[in-house]
């Protein structure tokens, strides 16, 4: 998983499967809720990720939970995924990462969701990094708003004010 979204997806899948085995549909619902508002995870993103993680030895199919008597149903049984020992180790590595990618917008919510599995020291580093990133953004929005206030129409100005209030609210929450 080389990109930021892939890192968040890998962490989310590993973290959820660390809690309990589950099938793809349930994983998709739960990962979508972790990724946050407005970010829907498609099956076209999830299943290639799951297949790659299987090839990498991070997860396996739980054959005992997957078997469904064919005579009882015309549908194929749900494939239930569970972590391997390597998957648990990879989750521990990802959840302990406290660098800049952990506090960026794309990954912060997923890291925050698994703070229960993160050391207190790393939680603090992630929260401090997030606050710093938000304060930088806040200053940038304030400067931009001050520079362009007279050139903006009322709708764009209100959108910028809303963005400013959102960032201020998150900074207050972090503090």
JSON list of C-alpha atoms in Angstrom, two decimals:
[
{"chain": "A", "resi": 1, "resn": "UNK", "atom": "CA", "xyz": [0.00, 0.00, 0.00]},
{"chain": "A", "resi": 2, "resn": "UNK", "atom": "CA", "xyz": [1.95, 2.96, -1.22]},
{"chain": "A", "resi": 3, "resn": "UNK", "atom": "CA", "xyz": [-0.46, 5.88, -1.09]},
{"chain": "A", "resi": 4, "resn": "UNK", "atom": "CA", "xyz": [-2.03, 7.68, 1.84]},
{"chain": "A", "resi": 5, "resn": "UNK", "atom": "CA", "xyz": [-5.52, 6.32, 1.21]},
{"chain": "A", "resi": 6, "resn": "UNK", "atom": "CA", "xyz": [-4.04, 2.83, 0.88]},
{"chain": "A", "resi": 7, "resn": "UNK", "atom": "CA", "xyz": [-2.26, 3.24, 4.21]},
{"chain": "A", "resi": 8, "resn": "UNK", "atom": "CA", "xyz": [-5.50, 4.31, 5.89]},
{"chain": "A", "resi": 9, "resn": "UNK", "atom": "CA", "xyz": [-7.38, 1.43, 4.25]},
{"chain": "A", "resi": 10, "resn": "UNK", "atom": "CA", "xyz": [-4.77, -1.11, 5.28]},
{"chain": "A", "resi": 11, "resn": "UNK", "atom": "CA", "xyz": [-4.76, 0.17, 8.87]},
{"chain": "A", "resi": 12, "resn": "UNK", "atom": "CA", "xyz": [-8.57, 0.20, 8.98]},
{"chain": "A", "resi": 13, "resn": "UNK", "atom": "CA", "xyz": [-8.90, -3.36, 7.64]},
{"chain": "A", "resi": 14, "resn": "UNK", "atom": "CA", "xyz": [-6.18, -4.74, 9.89]},
{"chain": "A", "resi": 15, "resn": "UNK", "atom": "CA", "xyz": [-7.58, -2.91, 12.93]},
{"chain": "A", "resi": 16, "resn": "UNK", "atom": "CA", "xyz": [-11.12, -4.14, 12.37]},
{"chain": "A", "resi": 17, "resn": "UNK", "atom": "CA", "xyz": [-9.99, -7.71, 11.73]},
{"chain": "A", "resi": 18, "resn": "UNK", "atom": "CA", "xyz": [-7.82, -7.46, 14.85]},
{"chain": "A", "resi": 19, "resn": "UNK", "atom": "CA", "xyz": [-11.08, -6.99, 16.77]},
{"chain": "A", "resi": 20, "resn": "UNK", "atom": "CA", "xyz": [-12.82, -9.96, 15.12]},
{"chain": "A", "resi": 21, "resn": "UNK", "atom": "CA", "xyz": [-13.05, -11.86, 11.83]},
{"chain": "A", "resi": 22, "resn": "UNK", "atom": "CA", "xyz": [-15.65, -10.50, 9.41]},
{"chain": "A", "resi": 23, "resn": "UNK", "atom": "CA", "xyz": [-16.85, -10.76, 5.84]},
{"chain": "A", "resi": 24, "resn": "UNK", "atom": "CA", "xyz": [-16.29, -8.22, 3.09]},
{"chain": "A", "resi": 25, "resn": "UNK", "atom": "CA", "xyz": [-19.69, -6.52, 3.29]},
{"chain": "A", "resi": 26, "resn": "UNK", "atom": "CA", "xyz": [-19.33, -5.89, 7.03]},
{"chain": "A", "resi": 27, "resn": "UNK", "atom": "CA", "xyz": [-15.74, -4.72, 6.54]},
{"chain": "A", "resi": 28, "resn": "UNK", "atom": "CA", "xyz": [-16.85, -2.26, 3.87]},
{"chain": "A", "resi": 29, "resn": "UNK", "atom": "CA", "xyz": [-19.55, -0.78, 6.13]},
{"chain": "A", "resi": 30, "resn": "UNK", "atom": "CA", "xyz": [-17.20, -0.44, 9.09]},
{"chain": "A", "resi": 31, "resn": "UNK", "atom": "CA", "xyz": [-14.24, 0.91, 7.08]},
{"chain": "A", "resi": 32, "resn": "UNK", "atom": "CA", "xyz": [-16.49, 3.48, 5.41]},
{"chain": "A", "resi": 33, "resn": "UNK", "atom": "CA", "xyz": [-17.56, 4.74, 8.84]},
{"chain": "A", "resi": 34, "resn": "UNK", "atom": "CA", "xyz": [-13.89, 4.96, 9.92]},
{"chain": "A", "resi": 35, "resn": "UNK", "atom": "CA", "xyz": [-12.83, 6.88, 6.83]},
{"chain": "A", "resi": 36, "resn": "UNK", "atom": "CA", "xyz": [-15.28, 9.61, 7.70]},
{"chain": "A", "resi": 37, "resn": "UNK", "atom": "CA", "xyz": [-18.01, 11.68, 6.24]},
{"chain": "A", "resi": 38, "resn": "UNK", "atom": "CA", "xyz": [-18.10, 11.92, 2.48]},
{"chain": "A", "resi": 39, "resn": "UNK", "atom": "CA", "xyz": [-15.61, 9.11, 1.84]},
{"chain": "A", "resi": 40, "resn": "UNK", "atom": "CA", "xyz": [-17.35, 5.97, 0.67]},
{"chain": "A", "resi": 41, "resn": "UNK", "atom": "CA", "xyz": [-15.22, 2.88, 0.20]},
{"chain": "A", "resi": 42, "resn": "UNK", "atom": "CA", "xyz": [-16.03, 0.98, -2.98]},
{"chain": "A", "resi": 43, "resn": "UNK", "atom": "CA", "xyz": [-15.83, -2.77, -3.35]},
{"chain": "A", "resi": 44, "resn": "UNK", "atom": "CA", "xyz": [-13.41, -2.03, -6.21]},
{"chain": "A", "resi": 45, "resn": "UNK", "atom": "CA", "xyz": [-10.98, -0.64, -3.62]},
{"chain": "A", "resi": 46, "resn": "UNK", "atom": "CA", "xyz": [-11.69, -3.06, -0.78]},
{"chain": "A", "resi": 47, "resn": "UNK", "atom": "CA", "xyz": [-11.45, -6.44, -2.52]},
{"chain": "A", "resi": 48, "resn": "UNK", "atom": "CA", "xyz": [-8.13, -5.80, -4.31]},
{"chain": "A", "resi": 49, "resn": "UNK", "atom": "CA", "xyz": [-6.78, -4.65, -0.93]},
{"chain": "A", "resi": 50, "resn": "UNK", "atom": "CA", "xyz": [-8.04, -7.83, 0.74]},
{"chain": "A", "resi": 51, "resn": "UNK", "atom": "CA", "xyz": [-6.57, -10.02, -2.03]},
{"chain": "A", "resi": 52, "resn": "UNK", "atom": "CA", "xyz": [-3.20, -8.26, -1.77]},
{"chain": "A", "resi": 53, "resn": "UNK", "atom": "CA", "xyz": [-3.22, -8.64, 2.00]},
{"chain": "A", "resi": 54, "resn": "UNK", "atom": "CA", "xyz": [-3.95, -12.35, 1.55]},
{"chain": "A", "resi": 55, "resn": "UNK", "atom": "CA", "xyz": [-1.03, -12.68, -0.87]},
{"chain": "A", "resi": 56, "resn": "UNK", "atom": "CA", "xyz": [1.17, -10.83, 1.63]},
{"chain": "A", "resi": 57, "resn": "UNK", "atom": "CA", "xyz": [0.16, -13.30, 4.35]},
{"chain": "A", "resi": 58, "resn": "UNK", "atom": "CA", "xyz": [-1.53, -10.66, 6.52]},
{"chain": "A", "resi": 59, "resn": "UNK", "atom": "CA", "xyz": [-4.94, -12.28, 6.49]},
{"chain": "A", "resi": 60, "resn": "UNK", "atom": "CA", "xyz": [-6.57, -15.55, 5.59]},
{"chain": "A", "resi": 61, "resn": "UNK", "atom": "CA", "xyz": [-10.03, -16.85, 4.88]},
{"chain": "A", "resi": 62, "resn": "UNK", "atom": "CA", "xyz": [-11.73, -18.36, 7.91]},
{"chain": "A", "resi": 63, "resn": "UNK", "atom": "CA", "xyz": [-12.92, -21.59, 6.29]},
{"chain": "A", "resi": 64, "resn": "UNK", "atom": "CA", "xyz": [-14.92, -22.71, 9.34]},
{"chain": "A", "resi": 65, "resn": "UNK", "atom": "CA", "xyz": [-16.99, -19.50, 9.26]},
{"chain": "A", "resi": 66, "resn": "UNK", "atom": "CA", "xyz": [-17.20, -19.39, 5.45]},
{"chain": "A", "resi": 67, "resn": "UNK", "atom": "CA", "xyz": [-18.71, -22.80, 4.81]},
{"chain": "A", "resi": 68, "resn": "UNK", "atom": "CA", "xyz": [-22.42, -22.66, 4.00]},
{"chain": "A", "resi": 69, "resn": "UNK", "atom": "CA", "xyz": [-24.30, -25.78, 2.95]},
{"chain": "A", "resi": 70, "resn": "UNK", "atom": "CA", "xyz": [-25.01, -25.28, -0.76]},
{"chain": "A", "resi": 71, "resn": "UNK", "atom": "CA", "xyz": [-28.27, -27.24, -0.54]},
{"chain": "A", "resi": 72, "resn": "UNK", "atom": "CA", "xyz": [-29.69, -24.70, 1.92]},
{"chain": "A", "resi": 73, "resn": "UNK", "atom": "CA", "xyz": [-29.03, -21.61, -0.15]},
{"chain": "A", "resi": 74, "resn": "UNK", "atom": "CA", "xyz": [-28.66, -20.66, -3.77]},
{"chain": "A", "resi": 75, "resn": "UNK", "atom": "CA", "xyz": [-26.20, -17.92, -2.88]},
{"chain": "A", "resi": 76, "resn": "UNK", "atom": "CA", "xyz": [-22.50, -18.34, -2.39]},
{"chain": "A", "resi": 77, "resn": "UNK", "atom": "CA", "xyz": [-21.40, -18.29, 1.25]},
{"chain": "A", "resi": 78, "resn": "UNK", "atom": "CA", "xyz": [-19.83, -15.12, 2.59]},
{"chain": "A", "resi": 79, "resn": "UNK", "atom": "CA", "xyz": [-16.07, -15.13, 2.76]},
{"chain": "A", "resi": 80, "resn": "UNK", "atom": "CA", "xyz": [-14.93, -14.37, 6.29]},
{"chain": "A", "resi": 81, "resn": "UNK", "atom": "CA", "xyz": [-11.46, -12.87, 6.71]},
{"chain": "A", "resi": 82, "resn": "UNK", "atom": "CA", "xyz": [-9.26, -13.10, 9.77]},
{"chain": "A", "resi": 83, "resn": "UNK", "atom": "CA", "xyz": [-5.78, -11.88, 10.65]},
{"chain": "A", "resi": 84, "resn": "UNK", "atom": "CA", "xyz": [-2.72, -14.06, 10.61]},
{"chain": "A", "resi": 85, "resn": "UNK", "atom": "CA", "xyz": [0.15, -13.60, 13.06]},
{"chain": "A", "resi": 86, "resn": "UNK", "atom": "CA", "xyz": [1.89, -11.47, 10.39]},
{"chain": "A", "resi": 87, "resn": "UNK", "atom": "CA", "xyz": [-1.28, -9.40, 10.06]},
{"chain": "A", "resi": 88, "resn": "UNK", "atom": "CA", "xyz": [-1.36, -8.75, 13.80]},
{"chain": "A", "resi": 89, "resn": "UNK", "atom": "CA", "xyz": [2.30, -7.74, 13.69]},
{"chain": "A", "resi": 90, "resn": "UNK", "atom": "CA", "xyz": [1.67, -5.40, 10.72]},
{"chain": "A", "resi": 91, "resn": "UNK", "atom": "CA", "xyz": [-1.30, -3.82, 12.56]},
{"chain": "A", "resi": 92, "resn": "UNK", "atom": "CA", "xyz": [0.90, -3.24, 15.61]},
{"chain": "A", "resi": 93, "resn": "UNK", "atom": "CA", "xyz": [3.52, -1.58, 13.39]},
{"chain": "A", "resi": 94, "resn": "UNK", "atom": "CA", "xyz": [0.99, 0.68, 11.62]},
{"chain": "A", "resi": 95, "resn": "UNK", "atom": "CA", "xyz": [-0.86, 1.67, 14.78]},
{"chain": "A", "resi": 96, "resn": "UNK", "atom": "CA", "xyz": [2.38, 2.59, 16.51]},
{"chain": "A", "resi": 97, "resn": "UNK", "atom": "CA", "xyz": [3.47, 4.90, 13.67]},
{"chain": "A", "resi": 98, "resn": "UNK", "atom": "CA", "xyz": [3.35, 8.47, 14.98]},
{"chain": "A", "resi": 99, "resn": "UNK", "atom": "CA", "xyz": [4.87, 10.40, 12.09]},
{"chain": "A", "resi": 100, "resn": "UNK", "atom": "CA", "xyz": [3.32, 13.08, 9.89]},
{"chain": "A", "resi": 101, "resn": "UNK", "atom": "CA", "xyz": [1.12, 10.67, 7.93]},
{"chain": "A", "resi": 102, "resn": "UNK", "atom": "CA", "xyz": [-0.71, 9.79, 11.17]},
{"chain": "A", "resi": 103, "resn": "UNK", "atom": "CA", "xyz": [-2.01, 13.32, 11.68]},
{"chain": "A", "resi": 104, "resn": "UNK", "atom": "CA", "xyz": [-2.85, 14.24, 8.08]},
{"chain": "A", "resi": 105, "resn": "UNK", "atom": "CA", "xyz": [-6.52, 14.44, 7.10]},
{"chain": "A", "resi": 106, "resn": "UNK", "atom": "CA", "xyz": [-6.47, 11.16, 5.14]},
{"chain": "A", "resi": 107, "resn": "UNK", "atom": "CA", "xyz": [-5.21, 9.03, 8.03]},
{"chain": "A", "resi": 108, "resn": "UNK", "atom": "CA", "xyz": [-5.94, 10.81, 11.29]},
{"chain": "A", "resi": 109, "resn": "UNK", "atom": "CA", "xyz": [-9.49, 9.51, 11.78]},
{"chain": "A", "resi": 110, "resn": "UNK", "atom": "CA", "xyz": [-8.39, 5.91, 11.26]},
{"chain": "A", "resi": 111, "resn": "UNK", "atom": "CA", "xyz": [-5.45, 6.29, 13.64]},
{"chain": "A", "resi": 112, "resn": "UNK", "atom": "CA", "xyz": [-7.75, 7.93, 16.19]},
{"chain": "A", "resi": 113, "resn": "UNK", "atom": "CA", "xyz": [-10.22, 5.05, 15.89]},
{"chain": "A", "resi": 114, "resn": "UNK", "atom": "CA", "xyz": [-7.51, 2.65, 17.07]},
{"chain": "A", "resi": 115, "resn": "UNK", "atom": "CA", "xyz": [-6.07, 4.80, 19.86]},
{"chain": "A", "resi": 116, "resn": "UNK", "atom": "CA", "xyz": [-7.02, 2.03, 22.28]},
{"chain": "A", "resi": 117, "resn": "UNK", "atom": "CA", "xyz": [-4.26, -0.06, 20.67]},
{"chain": "A", "resi": 118, "resn": "UNK", "atom": "CA", "xyz": [-1.77, 2.82, 20.61]},
{"chain": "A", "resi": 119, "resn": "UNK", "atom": "CA", "xyz": [0.69, 3.66, 23.37]},
{"chain": "A", "resi": 120, "resn": "UNK", "atom": "CA", "xyz": [0.01, 6.81, 25.40]},
{"chain": "A", "resi": 121, "resn": "UNK", "atom": "CA", "xyz": [3.26, 8.34, 24.13]},
{"chain": "A", "resi": 122, "resn": "UNK", "atom": "CA", "xyz": [2.28, 7.81, 20.48]},
{"chain": "A", "resi": 123, "resn": "UNK", "atom": "CA", "xyz": [-1.27, 9.06, 21.07]},
{"chain": "A", "resi": 124, "resn": "UNK", "atom": "CA", "xyz": [0.17, 12.27, 22.48]},
{"chain": "A", "resi": 125, "resn": "UNK", "atom": "CA", "xyz": [2.62, 12.68, 19.56]},
{"chain": "A", "resi": 126, "resn": "UNK", "atom": "CA", "xyz": [-0.19, 12.14, 17.04]},
{"chain": "A", "resi": 127, "resn": "UNK", "atom": "CA", "xyz": [-2.50, 14.59, 18.80]},
{"chain": "A", "resi": 128, "resn": "UNK", "atom": "CA", "xyz": [0.24, 17.22, 19.07]},
{"chain": "A", "resi": 129, "resn": "UNK", "atom": "CA", "xyz": [1.10, 16.76, 15.39]},
{"chain": "A", "resi": 130, "resn": "UNK", "atom": "CA", "xyz": [-2.56, 17.05, 14.43]},
{"chain": "A", "resi": 131, "resn": "UNK", "atom": "CA", "xyz": [-2.97, 20.22, 16.48]},
{"chain": "A", "resi": 132, "resn": "UNK", "atom": "CA", "xyz": [0.14, 21.71, 14.89]},
{"chain": "A", "resi": 133, "resn": "UNK", "atom": "CA", "xyz": [-1.12, 20.84, 11.40]},
{"chain": "A", "resi": 134, "resn": "UNK", "atom": "CA", "xyz": [-4.53, 22.37, 12.17]},
{"chain": "A", "resi": 135, "resn": "UNK", "atom": "CA", "xyz": [-2.98, 25.55, 13.57]},
{"chain": "A", "resi": 136, "resn": "UNK", "atom": "CA", "xyz": [-0.94, 25.91, 10.36]},
{"chain": "A", "resi": 137, "resn": "UNK", "atom": "CA", "xyz": [-4.11, 25.46, 8.32]},
{"chain": "A", "resi": 138, "resn": "UNK", "atom": "CA", "xyz": [-5.97, 27.91, 10.52]},
{"chain": "A", "resi": 139, "resn": "UNK", "atom": "CA", "xyz": [-3.35, 30.59, 9.98]},
{"chain": "A", "resi": 140, "resn": "UNK", "atom": "CA", "xyz": [-3.42, 29.96, 6.22]},
{"chain": "A", "resi": 141, "resn": "UNK", "atom": "CA", "xyz": [-7.20, 30.27, 6.06]},
{"chain": "A", "resi": 142, "resn": "UNK", "atom": "CA", "xyz": [-7.12, 33.47, 8.13]},
{"chain": "A", "resi": 143, "resn": "UNK", "atom": "CA", "xyz": [-4.49, 35.04, 5.87]},
{"chain": "A", "resi": 144, "resn": "UNK", "atom": "CA", "xyz": [-6.36, 33.99, 2.73]},
{"chain": "A", "resi": 145, "resn": "UNK", "atom": "CA", "xyz": [-9.64, 35.31, 4.08]},
{"chain": "A", "resi": 146, "resn": "UNK", "atom": "CA", "xyz": [-8.09, 38.67, 5.05]},
{"chain": "A", "resi": 147, "resn": "UNK", "atom": "CA", "xyz": [-6.45, 39.05, 1.63]},
{"chain": "A", "resi": 148, "resn": "UNK", "atom": "CA", "xyz": [-9.45, 38.18, -0.48]},
{"chain": "A", "resi": 149, "resn": "UNK", "atom": "CA", "xyz": [-12.39, 39.37, 1.64]},
{"chain": "A", "resi": 150, "resn": "UNK", "atom": "CA", "xyz": [-13.32, 42.32, -0.60]},
{"chain": "A", "resi": 151, "resn": "UNK", "atom": "CA", "xyz": [-12.98, 40.32, -3.85]},
{"chain": "A", "resi": 152, "resn": "UNK", "atom": "CA", "xyz": [-15.24, 37.41, -2.85]},
{"chain": "A", "resi": 153, "resn": "UNK", "atom": "CA", "xyz": [-18.94, 37.09, -3.36]},
{"chain": "A", "resi": 154, "resn": "UNK", "atom": "CA", "xyz": [-21.04, 36.47, -0.25]},
{"chain": "A", "resi": 155, "resn": "UNK", "atom": "CA", "xyz": [-21.36, 32.72, -0.89]},
{"chain": "A", "resi": 156, "resn": "UNK", "atom": "CA", "xyz": [-17.63, 32.11, -1.26]},
{"chain": "A", "resi": 157, "resn": "UNK", "atom": "CA", "xyz": [-16.93, 34.31, 1.74]},
{"chain": "A", "resi": 158, "resn": "UNK", "atom": "CA", "xyz": [-19.41, 32.34, 3.82]},
{"chain": "A", "resi": 159, "resn": "UNK", "atom": "CA", "xyz": [-17.84, 29.05, 2.68]},
{"chain": "A", "resi": 160, "resn": "UNK", "atom": "CA", "xyz": [-14.41, 30.30, 3.80]},
{"chain": "A", "resi": 161, "resn": "UNK", "atom": "CA", "xyz": [-15.84, 31.41, 7.14]},
{"chain": "A", "resi": 162, "resn": "UNK", "atom": "CA", "xyz": [-17.37, 27.97, 7.58]},
{"chain": "A", "resi": 163, "resn": "UNK", "atom": "CA", "xyz": [-14.00, 26.35, 6.87]},
{"chain": "A", "resi": 164, "resn": "UNK", "atom": "CA", "xyz": [-12.34, 28.67, 9.37]},
{"chain": "A", "resi": 165, "resn": "UNK", "atom": "CA", "xyz": [-14.92, 27.84, 12.05]},
{"chain": "A", "resi": 166, "resn": "UNK", "atom": "CA", "xyz": [-14.51, 24.10, 11.40]},
{"chain": "A", "resi": 167, "resn": "UNK", "atom": "CA", "xyz": [-10.74, 24.23, 11.85]},
{"chain": "A", "resi": 168, "resn": "UNK", "atom": "CA", "xyz": [-11.07, 26.44, 14.95]},
{"chain": "A", "resi": 169, "resn": "UNK", "atom": "CA", "xyz": [-13.56, 23.97, 16.43]},
{"chain": "A", "resi": 170, "resn": "UNK", "atom": "CA", "xyz": [-11.23, 21.03, 15.83]},
{"chain": "A", "resi": 171, "resn": "UNK", "atom": "CA", "xyz": [-8.28, 22.91, 17.38]},
{"chain": "A", "resi": 172, "resn": "UNK", "atom": "CA", "xyz": [-10.38, 23.67, 20.48]},
{"chain": "A", "resi": 173, "resn": "UNK", "atom": "CA", "xyz": [-11.37, 20.00, 20.70]},
{"chain": "A", "resi": 174, "resn": "UNK", "atom": "CA", "xyz": [-7.74, 18.86, 20.40]},
{"chain": "A", "resi": 175, "resn": "UNK", "atom": "CA", "xyz": [-6.65, 21.31, 23.10]}
]
